[in-house]
């Protein structure tokens, strides 16, 4: 059995972060994992992680900067999976790969007039409105599929040091609260108030001459789900079988 701690960074890729992998907006993160050897070089791994995600059109492609949307969210994850190690005694290090399944929770918010405003309850794209039955309010707890790789170096018989990178395949495009098209302004106003309208369309903050778009105008890219990833340094403490006592 092993206890692993990853200390590093978390980041996301989506409508407000066009680069697949970047340190731009990366946030401190940590994952604590328990690993048990099922058979030669094949491990069961169970972990819990914490981090944060952020994105802004201020660092987006030039044609999207004027959209002026942004978000932040805390991130909590629980995962279970399998890890396979490519053990070669002559290498002096051990590369490995892992895959699994997990759940994560998030709660995107924006800063508006120096106030933190949570976005999901506002239905900024018309989620939950009767005239948009296809737009359901997104859940703040979702499934994810972790997939990644790492390398370990033995420090001594009890401790390994290493590096690890893990990508999360997601099944939502709303980690950043941006996905589809603009809702009708009056319908959004009637349902959720002026704050929802203001945070659905923020271009007017930098260009007051621009009116709220017509219903159905693209607000985000529905063709690709959001994703996030962890990366960092790991330390693993090995627990010999004869040190485990049950009963």
Short mmCIF file of C-alpha atoms in Angstrom, two decimals:
data_model
loop_
_atom_site.label_atom_id
_atom_site.label_comp_id
_atom_site.label_asym_id
_atom_site.label_seq_id
_atom_site.Cartn_x
_atom_site.Cartn_y
_atom_site.Cartn_z
CA UNK A 1 0.00 0.00 0.00
CA UNK A 2 1.10 3.58 -0.64
CA UNK A 3 -0.06 7.03 0.40
CA UNK A 4 0.63 9.63 -2.31
CA UNK A 5 0.44 13.40 -2.11
CA UNK A 6 0.51 15.54 -5.25
CA UNK A 7 1.23 19.23 -4.77
CA UNK A 8 0.99 21.37 -7.86
CA UNK A 9 -1.42 23.26 -10.08
CA UNK A 10 -4.88 22.93 -11.61
CA UNK A 11 -6.16 24.62 -14.76
CA UNK A 12 -8.94 24.34 -17.30
CA UNK A 13 -9.59 24.44 -21.05
CA UNK A 14 -12.84 25.83 -22.41
CA UNK A 15 -14.60 28.83 -23.91
CA UNK A 16 -12.65 31.31 -21.77
CA UNK A 17 -9.29 29.51 -22.03
CA UNK A 18 -8.47 28.55 -25.65
CA UNK A 19 -5.09 26.92 -24.94
CA UNK A 20 -5.31 23.19 -24.24
CA UNK A 21 -2.46 23.33 -21.72
CA UNK A 22 -1.06 26.52 -20.22
CA UNK A 23 0.09 28.05 -16.96
CA UNK A 24 -2.09 31.08 -17.62
CA UNK A 25 -4.63 31.27 -14.74
CA UNK A 26 -3.21 28.09 -13.15
CA UNK A 27 -4.07 27.74 -9.44
CA UNK A 28 -2.54 25.80 -6.51
CA UNK A 29 -3.92 22.28 -6.14
CA UNK A 30 -3.37 19.07 -4.18
CA UNK A 31 -4.45 15.43 -4.46
CA UNK A 32 -4.20 12.78 -1.74
CA UNK A 33 -4.30 9.19 -3.04
CA UNK A 34 -4.22 5.72 -1.55
CA UNK A 35 -2.79 2.97 -3.76
CA UNK A 36 -2.91 -0.80 -3.30
CA UNK A 37 -1.09 -3.35 -5.45
CA UNK A 38 -3.61 -5.81 -6.90
CA UNK A 39 -1.04 -7.82 -8.84
CA UNK A 40 2.41 -7.28 -10.31
CA UNK A 41 2.70 -3.59 -11.25
CA UNK A 42 -1.10 -3.05 -11.32
CA UNK A 43 -2.47 -0.79 -8.58
CA UNK A 44 -5.89 0.29 -7.41
CA UNK A 45 -5.84 4.03 -6.68
CA UNK A 46 -8.43 6.07 -4.77
CA UNK A 47 -7.95 9.81 -4.44
CA UNK A 48 -9.45 13.13 -3.42
CA UNK A 49 -8.34 16.47 -4.83
CA UNK A 50 -8.85 20.16 -4.31
CA UNK A 51 -8.03 23.08 -6.59
CA UNK A 52 -9.48 26.07 -8.42
CA UNK A 53 -10.22 27.08 -11.99
CA UNK A 54 -10.37 30.48 -13.66
CA UNK A 55 -10.71 31.96 -17.11
CA UNK A 56 -11.27 35.33 -18.75
CA UNK A 57 -11.78 36.73 -22.22
CA UNK A 58 -9.12 39.29 -21.37
CA UNK A 59 -6.59 36.57 -22.26
CA UNK A 60 -8.65 34.98 -25.01
CA UNK A 61 -8.21 35.22 -28.76
CA UNK A 62 -8.38 38.76 -30.07
CA UNK A 63 -11.81 38.34 -31.64
CA UNK A 64 -13.24 37.12 -28.31
CA UNK A 65 -11.72 39.71 -25.97
CA UNK A 66 -14.66 42.05 -26.60
CA UNK A 67 -17.09 39.43 -25.23
CA UNK A 68 -15.63 40.31 -21.81
CA UNK A 69 -16.80 37.21 -19.90
CA UNK A 70 -14.91 35.71 -16.96
CA UNK A 71 -15.37 33.14 -14.19
CA UNK A 72 -13.74 31.54 -11.17
CA UNK A 73 -14.62 28.39 -9.24
CA UNK A 74 -13.33 26.18 -6.49
CA UNK A 75 -12.89 22.52 -7.44
CA UNK A 76 -13.31 19.32 -5.44
CA UNK A 77 -12.82 15.83 -6.88
CA UNK A 78 -13.06 12.20 -5.79
CA UNK A 79 -11.76 9.49 -8.10
CA UNK A 80 -11.04 5.77 -8.29
CA UNK A 81 -9.05 3.99 -10.96
CA UNK A 82 -6.18 1.74 -11.96
CA UNK A 83 -2.48 2.51 -12.32
CA UNK A 84 0.02 0.42 -14.26
CA UNK A 85 3.76 0.80 -13.68
CA UNK A 86 6.41 -0.03 -16.24
CA UNK A 87 8.99 -1.39 -13.83
CA UNK A 88 12.50 -1.77 -15.23
CA UNK A 89 15.24 -2.34 -12.65
CA UNK A 90 17.97 -0.91 -14.88
CA UNK A 91 16.19 2.42 -15.46
CA UNK A 92 16.44 3.84 -11.96
CA UNK A 93 12.96 5.30 -12.33
CA UNK A 94 9.43 3.98 -12.93
CA UNK A 95 7.05 5.48 -15.49
CA UNK A 96 3.33 4.76 -15.11
CA UNK A 97 -0.07 5.49 -16.60
CA UNK A 98 -3.48 5.66 -14.96
CA UNK A 99 -7.15 5.89 -15.82
CA UNK A 100 -10.39 5.82 -13.89
CA UNK A 101 -13.67 7.53 -13.08
CA UNK A 102 -14.65 10.24 -10.65
CA UNK A 103 -17.02 12.95 -9.61
CA UNK A 104 -16.23 16.63 -9.18
CA UNK A 105 -18.05 19.65 -7.85
CA UNK A 106 -17.74 23.26 -9.00
CA UNK A 107 -19.64 26.54 -8.55
CA UNK A 108 -18.71 29.22 -11.09
CA UNK A 109 -18.94 32.84 -10.12
CA UNK A 110 -18.06 36.24 -11.58
CA UNK A 111 -16.97 39.48 -9.98
CA UNK A 112 -19.45 42.28 -10.71
CA UNK A 113 -19.08 45.72 -9.13
CA UNK A 114 -16.64 44.18 -6.62
CA UNK A 115 -19.20 41.57 -5.60
CA UNK A 116 -18.97 37.79 -6.00
CA UNK A 117 -22.01 36.58 -7.95
CA UNK A 118 -22.68 32.86 -8.48
CA UNK A 119 -23.73 32.25 -12.07
CA UNK A 120 -25.62 28.96 -12.17
CA UNK A 121 -28.75 30.26 -10.37
CA UNK A 122 -29.01 33.13 -12.89
CA UNK A 123 -29.52 30.85 -15.91
CA UNK A 124 -27.45 33.21 -18.05
CA UNK A 125 -28.26 31.35 -21.28
CA UNK A 126 -31.92 30.77 -20.44
CA UNK A 127 -31.48 27.47 -18.61
CA UNK A 128 -34.69 26.47 -16.89
CA UNK A 129 -36.96 28.88 -18.79
CA UNK A 130 -40.17 27.32 -20.17
CA UNK A 131 -39.49 28.63 -23.68
CA UNK A 132 -36.15 26.77 -23.79
CA UNK A 133 -37.02 23.19 -22.74
CA UNK A 134 -33.76 21.96 -24.26
CA UNK A 135 -31.74 24.19 -21.89
CA UNK A 136 -31.73 22.45 -18.53
CA UNK A 137 -30.01 23.97 -15.48
CA UNK A 138 -26.59 22.36 -15.26
CA UNK A 139 -25.67 20.30 -12.21
CA UNK A 140 -22.83 21.49 -9.97
CA UNK A 141 -21.68 17.90 -9.35
CA UNK A 142 -20.67 15.98 -12.45
CA UNK A 143 -18.84 12.85 -13.62
CA UNK A 144 -15.27 12.97 -14.94
CA UNK A 145 -12.80 10.50 -16.44
CA UNK A 146 -9.22 10.98 -15.15
CA UNK A 147 -6.42 9.91 -17.50
CA UNK A 148 -2.72 10.60 -17.08
CA UNK A 149 0.87 9.57 -16.56
CA UNK A 150 3.77 10.06 -14.21
CA UNK A 151 7.31 9.06 -13.25
CA UNK A 152 8.61 7.95 -9.86
CA UNK A 153 12.17 7.96 -8.52
CA UNK A 154 13.03 6.02 -5.33
CA UNK A 155 14.47 8.24 -2.61
CA UNK A 156 14.92 5.26 -0.28
CA UNK A 157 13.09 2.01 0.47
CA UNK A 158 10.11 3.84 1.97
CA UNK A 159 9.73 7.04 -0.08
CA UNK A 160 9.42 7.80 -3.79
CA UNK A 161 9.51 11.24 -5.38
CA UNK A 162 7.94 11.94 -8.74
CA UNK A 163 5.96 14.09 -11.14
CA UNK A 164 2.43 13.48 -12.43
CA UNK A 165 0.03 14.98 -14.95
CA UNK A 166 -3.65 14.08 -15.16
CA UNK A 167 -6.29 15.25 -17.62
CA UNK A 168 -10.04 15.10 -16.87
CA UNK A 169 -12.52 14.31 -19.61
CA UNK A 170 -15.80 16.04 -18.71
CA UNK A 171 -19.41 15.70 -19.82
CA UNK A 172 -20.44 19.32 -19.32
CA UNK A 173 -19.67 22.55 -21.15
CA UNK A 174 -20.70 24.76 -18.24
CA UNK A 175 -17.67 24.73 -15.93
CA UNK A 176 -17.20 28.36 -17.07
CA UNK A 177 -20.98 29.05 -17.41
CA UNK A 178 -20.49 29.62 -21.15
CA UNK A 179 -21.74 27.17 -23.77
CA UNK A 180 -24.54 27.97 -26.20
CA UNK A 181 -26.60 30.95 -27.30
CA UNK A 182 -28.10 34.10 -25.82
CA UNK A 183 -31.59 33.88 -24.39
CA UNK A 184 -34.27 36.46 -25.10
CA UNK A 185 -33.43 39.53 -23.01
CA UNK A 186 -36.95 40.18 -21.76
CA UNK A 187 -37.55 36.54 -20.85
CA UNK A 188 -34.28 36.42 -18.91
CA UNK A 189 -35.12 39.71 -17.19
CA UNK A 190 -38.57 38.49 -16.18
CA UNK A 191 -37.25 35.20 -14.83
CA UNK A 192 -34.03 36.18 -13.08
CA UNK A 193 -33.82 39.97 -12.99
CA UNK A 194 -31.44 42.60 -14.31
CA UNK A 195 -28.38 40.96 -12.75
CA UNK A 196 -28.82 37.89 -14.96
CA UNK A 197 -29.05 40.10 -18.06
CA UNK A 198 -25.97 42.09 -17.06
CA UNK A 199 -23.85 38.97 -16.50
CA UNK A 200 -25.11 37.20 -19.60
CA UNK A 201 -23.87 40.06 -21.80
CA UNK A 202 -20.84 41.96 -20.50
CA UNK A 203 -19.56 43.55 -23.70
CA UNK A 204 -21.54 46.69 -22.90
CA UNK A 205 -19.19 47.28 -19.92
CA UNK A 206 -16.36 48.08 -22.34
CA UNK A 207 -18.50 49.28 -25.26
CA UNK A 208 -21.77 50.88 -24.06
CA UNK A 209 -22.93 51.36 -27.63
CA UNK A 210 -23.43 47.61 -28.09
CA UNK A 211 -26.97 46.40 -27.29
CA UNK A 212 -27.89 43.01 -25.86
CA UNK A 213 -27.79 40.47 -28.75
CA UNK A 214 -30.82 38.95 -30.40
CA UNK A 215 -32.13 35.63 -29.14
CA UNK A 216 -30.12 32.72 -30.56
CA UNK A 217 -26.88 34.61 -31.22
CA UNK A 218 -23.88 32.48 -30.29
CA UNK A 219 -22.49 33.08 -26.80
CA UNK A 220 -20.15 30.08 -26.56
CA UNK A 221 -18.95 27.00 -28.43
CA UNK A 222 -21.23 23.99 -27.99
CA UNK A 223 -19.04 21.71 -30.10
CA UNK A 224 -16.53 20.87 -27.38
CA UNK A 225 -16.91 20.09 -23.69
CA UNK A 226 -14.82 21.82 -21.06
CA UNK A 227 -11.88 20.01 -19.44
CA UNK A 228 -9.49 20.50 -16.54
CA UNK A 229 -6.19 19.02 -15.44
CA UNK A 230 -3.82 18.62 -12.51
CA UNK A 231 -0.04 18.53 -12.56
CA UNK A 232 2.67 18.61 -9.95
CA UNK A 233 5.26 16.93 -7.78
CA UNK A 234 4.40 13.76 -5.90
CA UNK A 235 5.73 12.12 -2.77
CA UNK A 236 4.77 8.51 -2.01
CA UNK A 237 5.13 6.78 1.35
CA UNK A 238 5.19 2.98 1.11
CA UNK A 239 3.50 0.87 3.79
CA UNK A 240 4.82 -2.73 3.86
CA UNK A 241 2.19 -5.46 4.07
CA UNK A 242 3.53 -6.70 7.39
CA UNK A 243 2.83 -3.25 8.90
CA UNK A 244 -0.91 -3.60 8.20
CA UNK A 245 -2.86 -5.22 11.02
CA UNK A 246 -6.57 -5.98 10.87
CA UNK A 247 -8.56 -7.11 13.94
#
